mmCIF file of C-alpha atoms in Angstrom:
data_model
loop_
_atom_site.group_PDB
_atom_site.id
_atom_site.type_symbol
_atom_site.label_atom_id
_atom_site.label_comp_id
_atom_site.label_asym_id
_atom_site.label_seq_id
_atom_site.Cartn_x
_atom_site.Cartn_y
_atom_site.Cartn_z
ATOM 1 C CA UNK A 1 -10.117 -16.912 -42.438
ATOM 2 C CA UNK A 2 -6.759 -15.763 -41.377
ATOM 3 C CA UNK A 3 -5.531 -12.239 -40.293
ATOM 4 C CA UNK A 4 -3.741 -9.974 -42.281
ATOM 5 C CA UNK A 5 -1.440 -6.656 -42.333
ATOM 6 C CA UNK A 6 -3.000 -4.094 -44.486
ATOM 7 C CA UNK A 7 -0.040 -1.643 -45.446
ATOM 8 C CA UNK A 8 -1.645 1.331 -46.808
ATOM 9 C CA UNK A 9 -0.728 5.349 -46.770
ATOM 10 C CA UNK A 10 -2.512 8.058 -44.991
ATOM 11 C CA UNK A 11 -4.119 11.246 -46.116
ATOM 12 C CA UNK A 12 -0.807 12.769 -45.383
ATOM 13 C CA UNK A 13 1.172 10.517 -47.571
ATOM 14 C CA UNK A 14 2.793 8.778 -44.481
ATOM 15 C CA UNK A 15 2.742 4.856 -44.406
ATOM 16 C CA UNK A 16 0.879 3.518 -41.772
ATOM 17 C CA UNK A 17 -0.207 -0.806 -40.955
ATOM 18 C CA UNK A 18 -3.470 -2.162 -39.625
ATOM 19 C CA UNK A 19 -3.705 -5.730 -38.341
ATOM 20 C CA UNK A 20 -6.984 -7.454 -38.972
ATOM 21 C CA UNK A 21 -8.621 -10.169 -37.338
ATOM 22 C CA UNK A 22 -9.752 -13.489 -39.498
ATOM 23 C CA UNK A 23 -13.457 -11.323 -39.952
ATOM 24 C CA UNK A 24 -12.030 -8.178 -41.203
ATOM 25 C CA UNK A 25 -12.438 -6.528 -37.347
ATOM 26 C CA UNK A 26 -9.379 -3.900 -36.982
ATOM 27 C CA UNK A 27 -7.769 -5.377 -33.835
ATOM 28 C CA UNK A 28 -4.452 -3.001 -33.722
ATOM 29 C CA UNK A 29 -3.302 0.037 -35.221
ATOM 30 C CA UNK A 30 0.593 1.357 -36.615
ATOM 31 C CA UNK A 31 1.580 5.363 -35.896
ATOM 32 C CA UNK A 32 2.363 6.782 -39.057
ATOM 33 C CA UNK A 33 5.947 6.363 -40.826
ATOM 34 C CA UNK A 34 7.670 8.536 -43.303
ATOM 35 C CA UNK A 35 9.136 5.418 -44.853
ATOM 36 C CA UNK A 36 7.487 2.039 -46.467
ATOM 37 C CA UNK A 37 10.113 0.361 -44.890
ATOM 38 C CA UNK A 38 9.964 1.527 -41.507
ATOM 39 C CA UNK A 39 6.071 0.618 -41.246
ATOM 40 C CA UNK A 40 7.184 -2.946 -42.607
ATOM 41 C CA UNK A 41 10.068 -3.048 -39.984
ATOM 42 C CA UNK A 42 7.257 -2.103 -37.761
ATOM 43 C CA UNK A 43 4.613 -4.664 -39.058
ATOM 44 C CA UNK A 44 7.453 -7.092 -38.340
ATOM 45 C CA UNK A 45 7.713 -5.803 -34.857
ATOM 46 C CA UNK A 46 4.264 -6.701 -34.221
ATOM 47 C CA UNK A 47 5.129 -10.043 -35.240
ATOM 48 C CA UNK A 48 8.021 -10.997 -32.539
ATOM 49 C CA UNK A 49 6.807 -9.089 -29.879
ATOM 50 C CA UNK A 50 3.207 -10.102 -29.772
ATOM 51 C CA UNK A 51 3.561 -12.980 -28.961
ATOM 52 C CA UNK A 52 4.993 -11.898 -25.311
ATOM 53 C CA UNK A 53 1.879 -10.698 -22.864
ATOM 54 C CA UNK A 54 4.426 -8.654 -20.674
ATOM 55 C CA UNK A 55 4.436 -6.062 -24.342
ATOM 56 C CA UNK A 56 0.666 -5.144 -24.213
ATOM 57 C CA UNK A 57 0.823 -2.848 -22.000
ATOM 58 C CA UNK A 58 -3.154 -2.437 -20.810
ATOM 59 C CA UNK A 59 -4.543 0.804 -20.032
ATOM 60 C CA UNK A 60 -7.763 2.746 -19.004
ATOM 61 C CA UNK A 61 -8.782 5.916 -20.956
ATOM 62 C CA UNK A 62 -10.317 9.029 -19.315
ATOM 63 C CA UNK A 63 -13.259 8.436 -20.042
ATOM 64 C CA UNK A 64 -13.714 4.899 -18.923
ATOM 65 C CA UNK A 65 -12.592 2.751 -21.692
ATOM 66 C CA UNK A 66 -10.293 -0.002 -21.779
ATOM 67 C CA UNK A 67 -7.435 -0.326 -24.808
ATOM 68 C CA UNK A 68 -4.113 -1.529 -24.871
ATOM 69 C CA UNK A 69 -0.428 -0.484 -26.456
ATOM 70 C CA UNK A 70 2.177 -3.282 -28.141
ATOM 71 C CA UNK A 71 5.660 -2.106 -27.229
ATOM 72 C CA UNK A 72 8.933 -3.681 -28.603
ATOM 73 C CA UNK A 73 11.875 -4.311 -26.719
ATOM 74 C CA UNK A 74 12.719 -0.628 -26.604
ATOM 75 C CA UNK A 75 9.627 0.321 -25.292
ATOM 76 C CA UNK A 76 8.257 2.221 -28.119
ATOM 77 C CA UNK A 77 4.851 1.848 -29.051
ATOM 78 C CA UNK A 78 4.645 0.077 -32.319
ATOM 79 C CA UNK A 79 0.351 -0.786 -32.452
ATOM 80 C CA UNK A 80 -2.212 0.950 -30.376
ATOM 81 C CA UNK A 81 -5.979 -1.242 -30.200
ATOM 82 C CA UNK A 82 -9.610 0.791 -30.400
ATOM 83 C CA UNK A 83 -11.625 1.590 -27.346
ATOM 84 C CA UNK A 84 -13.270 -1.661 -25.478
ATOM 85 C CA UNK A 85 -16.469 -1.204 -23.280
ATOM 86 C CA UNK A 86 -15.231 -3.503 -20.823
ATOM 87 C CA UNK A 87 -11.324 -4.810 -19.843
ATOM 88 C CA UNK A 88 -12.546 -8.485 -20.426
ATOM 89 C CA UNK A 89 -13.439 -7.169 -24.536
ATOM 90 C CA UNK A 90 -9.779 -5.921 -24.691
ATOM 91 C CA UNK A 91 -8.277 -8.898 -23.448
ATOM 92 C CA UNK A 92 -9.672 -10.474 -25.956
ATOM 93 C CA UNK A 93 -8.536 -8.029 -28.417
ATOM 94 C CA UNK A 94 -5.208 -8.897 -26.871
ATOM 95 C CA UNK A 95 -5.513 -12.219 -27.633
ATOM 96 C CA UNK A 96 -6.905 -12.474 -31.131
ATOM 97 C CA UNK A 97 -3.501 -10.034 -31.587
ATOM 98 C CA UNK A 98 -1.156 -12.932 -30.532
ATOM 99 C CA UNK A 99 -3.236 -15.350 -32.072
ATOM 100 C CA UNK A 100 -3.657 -13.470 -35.703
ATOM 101 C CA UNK A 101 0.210 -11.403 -35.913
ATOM 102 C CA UNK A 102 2.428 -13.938 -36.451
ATOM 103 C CA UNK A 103 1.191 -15.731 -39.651
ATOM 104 C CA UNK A 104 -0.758 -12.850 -40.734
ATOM 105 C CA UNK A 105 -0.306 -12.172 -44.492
ATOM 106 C CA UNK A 106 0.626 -8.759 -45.617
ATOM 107 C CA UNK A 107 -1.612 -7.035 -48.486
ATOM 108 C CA UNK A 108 -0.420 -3.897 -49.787
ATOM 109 C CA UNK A 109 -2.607 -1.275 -50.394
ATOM 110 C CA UNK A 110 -0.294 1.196 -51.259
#
């Protein structure tokens, strides 16, 4: 199964994207947008720029934990991953990103 965009809205009404993996496992997450068509300007953000390793920008919480950032061209943030155990689980996450973001479908869920 492929990936897939779910656009959906938060509990505070603002639009926000999740990209999913082929078996449904959340592999990156949007900020929150004020406008549907910024988080699908966003969603196609993920799209172009993922597919460049220099954008994932790799990082080590306080705590010990490994995630990673997708920036665009600008620099902003535009999809922030969950919390890996280990650096090797999050370059994986990294990778199912560039594999699953540029074909994924979008489903709305708004």
């Amino acid at each position: 199964m492929a990936g897939k965009f779910e656009l959906y809205k938060d509990k505070a009404g603002e639009f926000r994207f999740r990209l999913k993996a082929g078996n449904g496992q959340i592999i990156l997450a949007s900020e929150g947008y004020k406008q549907r068509a910024s988080a699908e300007n966003g969603i196609e953000s993920v799209r172009k720029n993922s597919a460049e390793d220099a954008r994932f920008d790799r990082t080590e919480t306080k705590g010990g934990k490994h995630r990673f950032n997708l920036k665009a061209t600008n620099g902003q943030v535009i999809g922030t991953s969950e919390s890996y155990e280990s650096a090797s689980s999050r370059d994986n996450g990294i990778a199912s990103v560039k594999k699953n973001a540029p074909g994924a479908k979008l489903e709305d869920l708004t």
